[in-house]
Amino acid sequence: MRSFVFALLVLIGSSLQAKPLLAEPLQVTVQTDFVNLHSGPGRGYPIVQVAIKQERLTLVSRRQDWVQVEFKQQRYWLARTDLMALQSEDGARFSVSDDKLDAYRQRQFEAGVAFGDFNGSSYYQLSVSYLFSEFVQAELALGQANGQQADNLSAELSIYLSPMPHWRLSPYFGIGGGVLRTTPRTVLVQTPDRNNTLASSELGLRYYISRNFIARAGYRRSVIVTDRNDNEEIDTWKLGFSVFF
């Protein structure tokens, strides 16, 4: 579990790192009166330089809504919306779309963490997902529930359907299955661990926050298949977030 958490943090960090804008740096010229250049990729970073009309910049890399540029042998950051004020050497102008939902709709991978309630026990979950299309995705999730009487470790593979993926707040539903390992918390009597099969269904909501982040809330109903005549049912409520790539 710890290695999975570390890997998730690495993925989150890598999603925020500067990425190449083009295969090679691009030379551009300022076409408006001026553009502001910041010391870092964010509005909170001060404006430390100004490039005026007909001065040349080199586009180097990007980080979400910011583009790293080279100007007078120094590196600065330019707001993505200011790309419309630039022109390439062949006379091409930039067209910048403000619809950030496009990247969300075209995502292929997700990694997430969630917390909640597993039939009265505290619960947390780590997951990775692959999207076959904007409507269908597969998810592998590892969950841990810690209760007063027992600890539960689960591993499940699920298929989710999103009927309205173009909505910023969109519902989803899915089915899945896996295994549940239960470790009783007994002191006087040594009780062996139990391994059972899980069959689950889930309903929930996803909300695209910004950049690469998605908030998620869900309710999951699971049936634990046991050796006894009657099976057990588990209710799980969870709230968390994911990063996508």
Short mmCIF file of C-alpha atoms in Angstrom, two decimals:
data_model
loop_
_atom_site.label_atom_id
_atom_site.label_comp_id
_atom_site.label_asym_id
_atom_site.label_seq_id
_atom_site.Cartn_x
_atom_site.Cartn_y
_atom_site.Cartn_z
CA MET A 1 0.00 0.00 0.00
CA ARG A 2 2.79 2.43 0.87
CA SER A 3 4.49 1.87 -2.47
CA PHE A 4 1.15 2.52 -4.22
CA VAL A 5 0.73 5.80 -2.34
CA PHE A 6 4.26 6.83 -3.31
CA ALA A 7 3.59 5.99 -6.95
CA LEU A 8 0.38 8.05 -6.86
CA LEU A 9 2.23 11.06 -5.45
CA VAL A 10 4.85 10.71 -8.19
CA LEU A 11 2.10 10.67 -10.82
CA ILE A 12 0.49 13.78 -9.35
CA GLY A 13 3.82 15.56 -9.31
CA SER A 14 4.66 14.51 -12.84
CA SER A 15 1.31 15.80 -14.10
CA LEU A 16 2.25 19.26 -12.84
CA GLN A 17 5.77 19.29 -14.24
CA ALA A 18 6.73 21.27 -17.32
CA LYS A 19 6.15 19.31 -20.53
CA PRO A 20 7.59 19.91 -23.98
CA LEU A 21 5.46 22.30 -26.01
CA LEU A 22 6.87 21.18 -29.38
CA ALA A 23 9.45 18.74 -30.67
CA GLU A 24 11.79 21.73 -30.98
CA PRO A 25 11.76 25.26 -29.50
CA LEU A 26 9.70 27.67 -31.59
CA GLN A 27 10.75 31.21 -32.48
CA VAL A 28 7.92 33.76 -32.29
CA THR A 29 7.45 37.53 -32.51
CA VAL A 30 5.26 39.76 -30.34
CA GLN A 31 2.47 41.32 -32.44
CA THR A 32 0.70 43.41 -29.78
CA ASP A 33 2.07 46.36 -27.80
CA PHE A 34 3.57 44.05 -25.16
CA VAL A 35 3.27 40.77 -23.26
CA ASN A 36 4.03 40.25 -19.58
CA LEU A 37 6.63 37.69 -18.53
CA HIS A 38 6.42 36.17 -15.05
CA SER A 39 9.09 34.62 -12.85
CA GLY A 40 7.03 31.42 -12.47
CA PRO A 41 4.00 29.55 -13.86
CA GLY A 42 1.18 31.28 -12.00
CA ARG A 43 -0.57 34.61 -11.40
CA GLY A 44 1.03 34.73 -7.97
CA TYR A 45 4.49 35.05 -9.49
CA PRO A 46 5.53 38.65 -10.18
CA ILE A 47 5.96 40.19 -13.62
CA VAL A 48 9.73 40.54 -13.97
CA GLN A 49 10.06 41.37 -17.67
CA VAL A 50 8.05 42.78 -20.58
CA ALA A 51 8.48 41.92 -24.25
CA ILE A 52 7.28 44.68 -26.56
CA LYS A 53 6.02 44.63 -30.14
CA GLN A 54 8.33 42.98 -32.71
CA GLU A 55 10.61 41.52 -30.05
CA ARG A 56 11.41 37.83 -30.41
CA LEU A 57 10.75 35.01 -27.95
CA THR A 58 11.44 31.29 -27.97
CA LEU A 59 8.71 28.94 -26.75
CA VAL A 60 10.35 26.13 -24.78
CA SER A 61 7.90 24.14 -22.62
CA ARG A 62 4.50 24.32 -20.96
CA ARG A 63 2.90 23.71 -17.59
CA GLN A 64 -0.88 23.67 -17.80
CA ASP A 65 -1.95 27.28 -18.53
CA TRP A 66 1.61 28.62 -18.70
CA VAL A 67 4.34 28.50 -21.34
CA GLN A 68 8.03 28.77 -20.55
CA VAL A 69 9.84 31.15 -22.90
CA GLU A 70 13.41 32.24 -23.48
CA PHE A 71 13.88 36.00 -23.82
CA LYS A 72 17.22 37.81 -23.85
CA GLN A 73 18.97 34.62 -22.70
CA GLN A 74 16.72 34.27 -19.63
CA ARG A 75 13.81 31.91 -18.90
CA TYR A 76 10.39 33.34 -18.03
CA TRP A 77 6.75 32.22 -18.01
CA LEU A 78 4.01 33.48 -20.33
CA ALA A 79 0.27 33.04 -19.73
CA ARG A 80 -1.29 30.64 -22.25
CA THR A 81 -3.88 33.24 -23.26
CA ASP A 82 -1.05 35.58 -24.33
CA LEU A 83 -0.08 33.15 -27.09
CA MET A 84 -2.66 34.94 -29.25
CA ALA A 85 -0.37 37.98 -29.18
CA LEU A 86 2.44 36.02 -30.86
CA GLN A 87 3.25 35.05 -34.42
CA SER A 88 5.60 32.35 -35.69
CA GLU A 89 8.31 32.93 -38.29
CA ASP A 90 6.08 31.60 -41.08
CA GLY A 91 3.33 34.08 -40.17
CA ALA A 92 1.05 31.66 -38.31
CA ARG A 93 -0.96 32.99 -35.36
CA PHE A 94 -1.98 31.01 -32.29
CA SER A 95 -5.58 30.08 -31.55
CA VAL A 96 -6.17 29.36 -27.86
CA SER A 97 -9.28 27.51 -26.69
CA ASP A 98 -10.62 28.20 -23.20
CA ASP A 99 -12.51 24.91 -23.12
CA LYS A 100 -10.37 22.91 -20.69
CA LEU A 101 -13.00 20.19 -20.65
CA ASP A 102 -11.53 18.87 -23.91
CA ALA A 103 -8.50 17.44 -22.10
CA TYR A 104 -10.81 15.94 -19.46
CA ARG A 105 -12.96 14.25 -22.10
CA GLN A 106 -9.93 12.89 -23.95
CA ARG A 107 -8.13 11.50 -20.90
CA GLN A 108 -6.89 7.90 -20.98
CA PHE A 109 -5.54 7.18 -17.50
CA GLU A 110 -6.56 8.10 -13.96
CA ALA A 111 -4.98 7.54 -10.56
CA GLY A 112 -6.99 8.32 -7.45
CA VAL A 113 -7.44 8.16 -3.71
CA ALA A 114 -10.69 8.04 -1.75
CA PHE A 115 -11.83 7.94 1.87
CA GLY A 116 -15.14 6.95 3.41
CA ASP A 117 -17.18 4.47 5.41
CA PHE A 118 -17.14 0.69 4.94
CA ASN A 119 -20.17 -0.62 6.84
CA GLY A 120 -19.27 1.48 9.88
CA SER A 121 -15.48 1.15 9.57
CA SER A 122 -13.09 3.85 8.38
CA TYR A 123 -12.09 3.20 4.78
CA TYR A 124 -9.56 4.38 2.24
CA GLN A 125 -8.95 3.34 -1.34
CA LEU A 126 -6.28 3.68 -4.01
CA SER A 127 -7.16 3.14 -7.67
CA VAL A 128 -5.90 3.26 -11.25
CA SER A 129 -8.15 3.43 -14.31
CA TYR A 130 -7.93 3.06 -18.06
CA LEU A 131 -10.53 4.66 -20.35
CA PHE A 132 -11.49 2.66 -23.43
CA SER A 133 -13.62 5.63 -24.52
CA GLU A 134 -15.18 8.66 -22.86
CA PHE A 135 -18.13 6.40 -21.94
CA VAL A 136 -16.36 3.28 -20.62
CA GLN A 137 -13.48 2.77 -18.22
CA ALA A 138 -11.93 -0.09 -16.25
CA GLU A 139 -10.66 0.45 -12.71
CA LEU A 140 -8.45 -1.59 -10.39
CA ALA A 141 -8.91 -0.56 -6.75
CA LEU A 142 -7.25 -1.57 -3.49
CA GLY A 143 -9.21 -0.78 -0.33
CA GLN A 144 -8.47 -0.95 3.39
CA ALA A 145 -11.13 -0.82 6.12
CA ASN A 146 -10.19 -0.69 9.79
CA GLY A 147 -12.90 -1.59 12.30
CA GLN A 148 -13.12 -2.46 15.98
CA GLN A 149 -13.73 -6.15 15.32
CA ALA A 150 -11.81 -6.77 12.09
CA ASP A 151 -9.61 -5.28 9.39
CA ASN A 152 -10.56 -5.77 5.75
CA LEU A 153 -8.35 -5.59 2.67
CA SER A 154 -10.05 -5.68 -0.73
CA ALA A 155 -8.95 -5.81 -4.36
CA GLU A 156 -11.57 -5.25 -7.08
CA LEU A 157 -11.74 -4.84 -10.83
CA SER A 158 -14.71 -2.78 -12.06
CA ILE A 159 -16.21 -1.51 -15.30
CA TYR A 160 -17.85 1.94 -15.18
CA LEU A 161 -20.20 3.60 -17.66
CA SER A 162 -20.62 7.39 -17.93
CA PRO A 163 -23.75 8.20 -19.97
CA MET A 164 -23.07 11.98 -20.01
CA PRO A 165 -19.25 12.34 -20.09
CA HIS A 166 -19.44 15.82 -21.68
CA TRP A 167 -20.98 17.27 -18.50
CA ARG A 168 -18.68 18.89 -15.96
CA LEU A 169 -20.69 17.15 -13.21
CA SER A 170 -21.49 13.72 -14.60
CA PRO A 171 -23.08 10.58 -13.13
CA TYR A 172 -21.62 7.12 -13.52
CA PHE A 173 -22.52 3.55 -12.62
CA GLY A 174 -20.66 0.28 -12.72
CA ILE A 175 -20.25 -3.32 -11.65
CA GLY A 176 -17.23 -5.20 -10.42
CA GLY A 177 -15.82 -8.11 -8.53
CA GLY A 178 -12.81 -9.15 -6.51
CA VAL A 179 -11.62 -10.59 -3.24
CA LEU A 180 -11.93 -9.52 0.40
CA ARG A 181 -9.46 -10.59 3.08
CA THR A 182 -10.80 -10.23 6.64
CA THR A 183 -8.48 -10.30 9.66
CA PRO A 184 -10.43 -10.55 12.96
CA ARG A 185 -9.17 -8.49 15.90
CA THR A 186 -9.28 -11.13 18.64
CA VAL A 187 -7.02 -11.40 21.67
CA LEU A 188 -8.11 -14.47 23.61
CA VAL A 189 -8.87 -16.76 20.68
CA GLN A 190 -6.69 -17.08 17.59
CA THR A 191 -9.04 -16.69 14.63
CA PRO A 192 -7.76 -17.35 11.10
CA ASP A 193 -8.05 -14.82 8.30
CA ARG A 194 -10.96 -15.25 5.89
CA ASN A 195 -10.81 -14.84 2.12
CA ASN A 196 -14.11 -14.28 0.31
CA THR A 197 -15.32 -13.31 -3.13
CA LEU A 198 -16.89 -9.88 -3.70
CA ALA A 199 -19.54 -8.85 -6.23
CA SER A 200 -20.34 -5.13 -6.31
CA SER A 201 -22.33 -2.39 -7.99
CA GLU A 202 -21.72 1.34 -7.67
CA LEU A 203 -23.41 4.66 -8.38
CA GLY A 204 -21.65 8.00 -8.17
CA LEU A 205 -20.77 11.44 -9.49
CA ARG A 206 -17.62 12.87 -11.00
CA TYR A 207 -16.84 16.59 -11.05
CA TYR A 208 -14.06 18.09 -13.16
CA ILE A 209 -12.34 20.63 -10.91
CA SER A 210 -9.57 22.12 -13.07
CA ARG A 211 -6.28 21.20 -14.69
CA ASN A 212 -5.83 17.42 -14.22
CA PHE A 213 -8.05 17.02 -11.15
CA ILE A 214 -11.39 15.27 -10.72
CA ALA A 215 -13.51 15.03 -7.57
CA ARG A 216 -15.54 11.88 -7.09
CA ALA A 217 -18.28 10.67 -4.73
CA GLY A 218 -19.84 7.22 -4.79
CA TYR A 219 -21.99 4.63 -3.09
CA ARG A 220 -21.02 0.96 -3.51
CA ARG A 221 -23.12 -2.06 -2.58
CA SER A 222 -21.16 -5.30 -2.26
CA VAL A 223 -22.20 -8.89 -1.68
CA ILE A 224 -19.68 -11.07 0.15
CA VAL A 225 -20.00 -14.67 -1.01
CA THR A 226 -19.42 -16.90 2.03
CA ASP A 227 -19.45 -20.62 2.83
CA ARG A 228 -22.54 -20.12 4.97
CA ASN A 229 -26.12 -20.34 3.74
CA ASP A 230 -26.58 -16.56 3.68
CA ASN A 231 -24.26 -14.03 2.06
CA GLU A 232 -23.29 -10.74 3.67
CA GLU A 233 -23.99 -7.29 2.21
CA ILE A 234 -21.68 -4.32 2.66
CA ASP A 235 -22.40 -0.61 2.04
CA THR A 236 -19.48 1.67 1.21
CA TRP A 237 -19.66 5.46 0.94
CA LYS A 238 -16.59 7.22 -0.41
CA LEU A 239 -15.33 10.64 -1.41
CA GLY A 240 -12.03 11.35 -3.15
CA PHE A 241 -10.16 12.82 -6.09
CA SER A 242 -8.21 11.63 -9.13
CA VAL A 243 -5.58 12.99 -11.46
CA PHE A 244 -5.78 12.15 -15.17
CA PHE A 245 -3.30 11.91 -18.02
#
